[in-house]
PDB file of C-alpha atoms in Angstrom:
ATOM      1  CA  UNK A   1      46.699-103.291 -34.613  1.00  0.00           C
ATOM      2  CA  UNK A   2      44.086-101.692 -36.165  1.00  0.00           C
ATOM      3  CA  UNK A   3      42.608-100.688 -32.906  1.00  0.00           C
ATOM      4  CA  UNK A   4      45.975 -99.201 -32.048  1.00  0.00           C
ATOM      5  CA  UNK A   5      46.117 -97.266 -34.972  1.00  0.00           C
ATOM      6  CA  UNK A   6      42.451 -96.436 -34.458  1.00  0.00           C
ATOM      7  CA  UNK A   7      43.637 -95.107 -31.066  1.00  0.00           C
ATOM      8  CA  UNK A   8      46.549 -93.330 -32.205  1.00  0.00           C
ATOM      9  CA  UNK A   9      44.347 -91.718 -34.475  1.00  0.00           C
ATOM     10  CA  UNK A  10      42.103 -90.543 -32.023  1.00  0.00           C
ATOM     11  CA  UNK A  11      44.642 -89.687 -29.761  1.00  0.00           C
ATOM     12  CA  UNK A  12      46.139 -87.457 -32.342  1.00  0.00           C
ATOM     13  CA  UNK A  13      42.855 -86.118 -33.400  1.00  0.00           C
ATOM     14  CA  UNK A  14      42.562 -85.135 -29.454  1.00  0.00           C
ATOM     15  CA  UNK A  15      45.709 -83.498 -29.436  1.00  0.00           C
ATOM     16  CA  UNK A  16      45.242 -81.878 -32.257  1.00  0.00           C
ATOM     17  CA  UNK A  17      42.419 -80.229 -30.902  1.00  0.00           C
ATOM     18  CA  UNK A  18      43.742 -79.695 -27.818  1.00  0.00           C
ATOM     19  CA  UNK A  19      46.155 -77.749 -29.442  1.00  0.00           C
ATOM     20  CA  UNK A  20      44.005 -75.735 -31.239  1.00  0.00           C
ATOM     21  CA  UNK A  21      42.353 -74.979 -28.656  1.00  0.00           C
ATOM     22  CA  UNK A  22      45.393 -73.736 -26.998  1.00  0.00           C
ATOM     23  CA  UNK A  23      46.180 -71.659 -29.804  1.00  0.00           C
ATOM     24  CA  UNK A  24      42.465 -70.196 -29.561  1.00  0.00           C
ATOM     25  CA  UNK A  25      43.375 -69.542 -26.294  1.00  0.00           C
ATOM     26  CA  UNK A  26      46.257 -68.075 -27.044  1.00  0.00           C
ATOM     27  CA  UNK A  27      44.801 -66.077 -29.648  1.00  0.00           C
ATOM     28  CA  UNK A  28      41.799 -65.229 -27.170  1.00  0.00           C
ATOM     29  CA  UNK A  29      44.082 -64.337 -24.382  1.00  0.00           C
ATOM     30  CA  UNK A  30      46.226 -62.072 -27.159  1.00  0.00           C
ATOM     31  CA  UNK A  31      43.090 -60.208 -28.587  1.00  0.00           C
ATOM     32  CA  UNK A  32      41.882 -59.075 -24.688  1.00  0.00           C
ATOM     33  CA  UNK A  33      45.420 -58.359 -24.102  1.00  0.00           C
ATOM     34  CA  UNK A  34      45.428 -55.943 -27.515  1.00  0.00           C
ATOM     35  CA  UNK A  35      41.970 -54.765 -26.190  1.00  0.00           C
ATOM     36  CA  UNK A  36      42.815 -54.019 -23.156  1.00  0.00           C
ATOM     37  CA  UNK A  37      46.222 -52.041 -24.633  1.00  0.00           C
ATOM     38  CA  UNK A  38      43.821 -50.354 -27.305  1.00  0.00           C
ATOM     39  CA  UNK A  39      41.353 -49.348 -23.793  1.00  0.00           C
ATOM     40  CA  UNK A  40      44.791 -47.759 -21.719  1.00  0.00           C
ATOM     41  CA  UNK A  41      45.781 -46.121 -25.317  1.00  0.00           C
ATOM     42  CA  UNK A  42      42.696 -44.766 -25.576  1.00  0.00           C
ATOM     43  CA  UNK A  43      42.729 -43.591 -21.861  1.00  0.00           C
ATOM     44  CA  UNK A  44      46.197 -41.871 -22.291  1.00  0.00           C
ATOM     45  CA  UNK A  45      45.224 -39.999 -25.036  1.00  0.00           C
ATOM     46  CA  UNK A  46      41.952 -38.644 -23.521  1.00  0.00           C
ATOM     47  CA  UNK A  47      44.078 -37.652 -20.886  1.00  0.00           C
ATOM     48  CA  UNK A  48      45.964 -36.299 -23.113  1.00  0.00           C
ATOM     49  CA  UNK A  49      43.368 -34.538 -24.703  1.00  0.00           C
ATOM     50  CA  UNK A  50      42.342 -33.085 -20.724  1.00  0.00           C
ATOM     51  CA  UNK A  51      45.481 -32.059 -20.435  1.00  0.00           C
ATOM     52  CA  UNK A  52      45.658 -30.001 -23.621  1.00  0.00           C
ATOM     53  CA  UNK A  53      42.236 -28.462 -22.737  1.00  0.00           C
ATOM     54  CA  UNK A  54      43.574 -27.102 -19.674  1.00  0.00           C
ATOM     55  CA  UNK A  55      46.375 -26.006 -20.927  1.00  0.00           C
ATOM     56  CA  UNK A  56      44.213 -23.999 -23.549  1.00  0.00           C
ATOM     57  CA  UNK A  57      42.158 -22.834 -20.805  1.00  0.00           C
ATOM     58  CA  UNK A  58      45.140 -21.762 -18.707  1.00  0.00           C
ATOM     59  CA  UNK A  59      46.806 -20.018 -21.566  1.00  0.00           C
ATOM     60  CA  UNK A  60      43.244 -18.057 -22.634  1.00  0.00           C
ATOM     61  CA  UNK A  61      43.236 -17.222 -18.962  1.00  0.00           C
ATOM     62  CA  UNK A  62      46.469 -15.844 -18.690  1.00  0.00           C
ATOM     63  CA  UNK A  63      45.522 -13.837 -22.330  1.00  0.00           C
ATOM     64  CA  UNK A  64      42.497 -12.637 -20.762  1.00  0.00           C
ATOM     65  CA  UNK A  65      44.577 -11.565 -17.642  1.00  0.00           C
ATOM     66  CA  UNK A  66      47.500  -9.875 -19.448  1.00  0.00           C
ATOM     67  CA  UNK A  67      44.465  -8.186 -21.647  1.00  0.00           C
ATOM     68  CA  UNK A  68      42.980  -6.658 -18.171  1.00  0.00           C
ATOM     69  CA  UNK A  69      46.206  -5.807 -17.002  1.00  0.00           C
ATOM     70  CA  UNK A  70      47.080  -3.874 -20.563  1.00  0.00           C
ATOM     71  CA  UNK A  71      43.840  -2.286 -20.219  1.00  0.00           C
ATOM     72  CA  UNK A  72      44.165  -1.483 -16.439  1.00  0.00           C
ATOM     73  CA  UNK A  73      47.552   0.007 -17.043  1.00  0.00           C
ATOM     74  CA  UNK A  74      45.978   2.128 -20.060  1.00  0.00           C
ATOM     75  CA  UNK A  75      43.112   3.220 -17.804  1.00  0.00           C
ATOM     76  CA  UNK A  76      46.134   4.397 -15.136  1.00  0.00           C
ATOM     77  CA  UNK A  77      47.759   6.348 -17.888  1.00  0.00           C
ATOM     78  CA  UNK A  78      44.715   8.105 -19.186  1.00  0.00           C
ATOM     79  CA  UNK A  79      44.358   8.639 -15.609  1.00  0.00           C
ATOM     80  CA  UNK A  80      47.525  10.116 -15.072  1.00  0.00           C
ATOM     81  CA  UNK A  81      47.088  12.242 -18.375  1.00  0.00           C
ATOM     82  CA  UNK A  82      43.938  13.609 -17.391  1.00  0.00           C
ATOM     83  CA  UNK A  83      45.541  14.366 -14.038  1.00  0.00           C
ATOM     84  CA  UNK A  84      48.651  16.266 -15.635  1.00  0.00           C
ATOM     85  CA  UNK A  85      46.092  18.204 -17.957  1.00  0.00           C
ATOM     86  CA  UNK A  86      44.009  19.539 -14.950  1.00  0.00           C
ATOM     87  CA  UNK A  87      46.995  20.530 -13.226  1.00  0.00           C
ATOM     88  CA  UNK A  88      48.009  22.119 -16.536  1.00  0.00           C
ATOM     89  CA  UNK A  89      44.387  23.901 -16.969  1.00  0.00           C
ATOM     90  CA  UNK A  90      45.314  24.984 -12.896  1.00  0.00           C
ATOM     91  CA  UNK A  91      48.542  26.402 -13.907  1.00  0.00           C
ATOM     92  CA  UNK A  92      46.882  28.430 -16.765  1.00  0.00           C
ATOM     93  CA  UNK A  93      44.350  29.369 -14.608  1.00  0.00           C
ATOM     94  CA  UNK A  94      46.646  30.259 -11.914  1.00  0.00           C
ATOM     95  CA  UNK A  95      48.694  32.462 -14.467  1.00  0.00           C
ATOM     96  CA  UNK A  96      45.964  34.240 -16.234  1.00  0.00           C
ATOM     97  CA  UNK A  97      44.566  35.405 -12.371  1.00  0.00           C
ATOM     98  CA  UNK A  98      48.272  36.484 -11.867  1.00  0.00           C
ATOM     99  CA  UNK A  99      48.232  38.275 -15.748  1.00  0.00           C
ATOM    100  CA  UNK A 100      45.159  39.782 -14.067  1.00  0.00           C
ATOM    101  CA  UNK A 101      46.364  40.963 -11.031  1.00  0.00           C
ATOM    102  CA  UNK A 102      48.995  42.618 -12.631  1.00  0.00           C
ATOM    103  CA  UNK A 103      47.237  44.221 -14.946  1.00  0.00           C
ATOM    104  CA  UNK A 104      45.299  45.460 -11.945  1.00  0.00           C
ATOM    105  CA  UNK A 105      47.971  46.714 -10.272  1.00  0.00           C
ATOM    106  CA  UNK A 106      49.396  48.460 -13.110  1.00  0.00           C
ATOM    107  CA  UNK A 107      45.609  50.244 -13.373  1.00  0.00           C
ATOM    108  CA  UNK A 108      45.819  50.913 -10.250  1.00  0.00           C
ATOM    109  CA  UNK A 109      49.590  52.420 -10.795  1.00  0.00           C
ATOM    110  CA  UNK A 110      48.539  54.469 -13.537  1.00  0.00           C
ATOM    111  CA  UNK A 111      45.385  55.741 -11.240  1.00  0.00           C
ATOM    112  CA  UNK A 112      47.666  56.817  -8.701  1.00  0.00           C
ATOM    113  CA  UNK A 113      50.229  58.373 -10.989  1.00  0.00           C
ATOM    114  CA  UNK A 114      47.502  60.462 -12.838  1.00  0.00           C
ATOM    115  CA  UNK A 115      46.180  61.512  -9.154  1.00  0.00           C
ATOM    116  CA  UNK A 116      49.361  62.340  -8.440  1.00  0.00           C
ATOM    117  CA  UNK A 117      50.049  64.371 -11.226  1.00  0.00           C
ATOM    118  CA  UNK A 118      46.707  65.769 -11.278  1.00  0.00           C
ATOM    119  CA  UNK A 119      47.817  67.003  -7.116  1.00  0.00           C
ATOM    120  CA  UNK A 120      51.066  68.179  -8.330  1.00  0.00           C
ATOM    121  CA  UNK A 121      49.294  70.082 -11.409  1.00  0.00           C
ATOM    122  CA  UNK A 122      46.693  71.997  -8.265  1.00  0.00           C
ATOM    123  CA  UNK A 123      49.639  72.702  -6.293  1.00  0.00           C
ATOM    124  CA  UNK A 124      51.473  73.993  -9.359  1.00  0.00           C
ATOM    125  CA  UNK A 125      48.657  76.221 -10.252  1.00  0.00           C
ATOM    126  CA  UNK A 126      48.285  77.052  -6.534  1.00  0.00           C
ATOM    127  CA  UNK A 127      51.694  78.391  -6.442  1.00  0.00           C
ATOM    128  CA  UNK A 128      51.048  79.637  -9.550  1.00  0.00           C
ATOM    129  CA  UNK A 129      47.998  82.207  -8.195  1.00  0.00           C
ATOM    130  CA  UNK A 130      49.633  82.428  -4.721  1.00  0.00           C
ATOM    131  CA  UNK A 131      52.138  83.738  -6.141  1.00  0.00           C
ATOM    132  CA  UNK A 132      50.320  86.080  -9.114  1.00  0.00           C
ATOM    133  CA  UNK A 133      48.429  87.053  -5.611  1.00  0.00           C
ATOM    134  CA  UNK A 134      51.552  88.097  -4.147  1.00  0.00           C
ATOM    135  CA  UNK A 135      52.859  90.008  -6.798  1.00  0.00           C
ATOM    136  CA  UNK A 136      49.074  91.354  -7.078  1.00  0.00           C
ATOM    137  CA  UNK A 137      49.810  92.824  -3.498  1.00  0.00           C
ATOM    138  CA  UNK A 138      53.184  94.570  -4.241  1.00  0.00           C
TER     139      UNK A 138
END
């Protein structure tokens, strides 16, 4: 009986560890399964982490490209106002070479009108003695 026991005992004893080692198994087989949850966690968020970076680098791209189109479109309209004050300097010049003309012209006008006052004062004064001459005669 004693030997049965002993056996029982030892049979126990072996299942006991049997289970234990089942339960280290267990155990083992939980802890890579945690690990290897911990390694795709860690995975996600580095891709995560990617992700954001090119995200960042997309949006300072698109800041960069909005800033170049700003300063493109404030290069056009300095363009455009440098443009619009040439013509404007043109027109003035045009208008001052037209101020000049005229006042030419009216020189010229007034030139004309004093020679042609001065040719109707000689042909006054020519009547003038023709006719003194004429009365001279009779």
């Amino acid at each position: 009986m004693r030997r049965y026991e002993a056996e029982e005992d030892e049979l126990r004893r072996y299942e006991a560890e049997e289970d234990e080692m089942r339960r280290y198994e267990a155990e083992e087989h939980e802890m890579r399964r945690y690990e290897a949850e911990e390694d795709e966690l860690r995975r996600y968020e580095a891709e995560e982490n990617e992700m954001r970076r090119y995200e960042a680098e997309e949006d300072e791209k698109r800041r960069y490209e909005a800033e170049e189109d700003e300063m493109r479109r404030y290069e056009a309209e300095e363009d455009e106002m440098r443009r619009y004050e040439a013509e404007e300097n043109e027109m003035r010049r045009y208008e001052a070479e037209e101020d000049e003309m005229r006042r030419y012209e009216a020189e010229e006008d007034e030139k004309r009108r004093y020679v042609a006052e001065e040719d109707e004062k000689r042909r006054y004064e020519a009547e003038e003695d023709e006719m003194r001459r004429h009365q001279a005669v009779k």
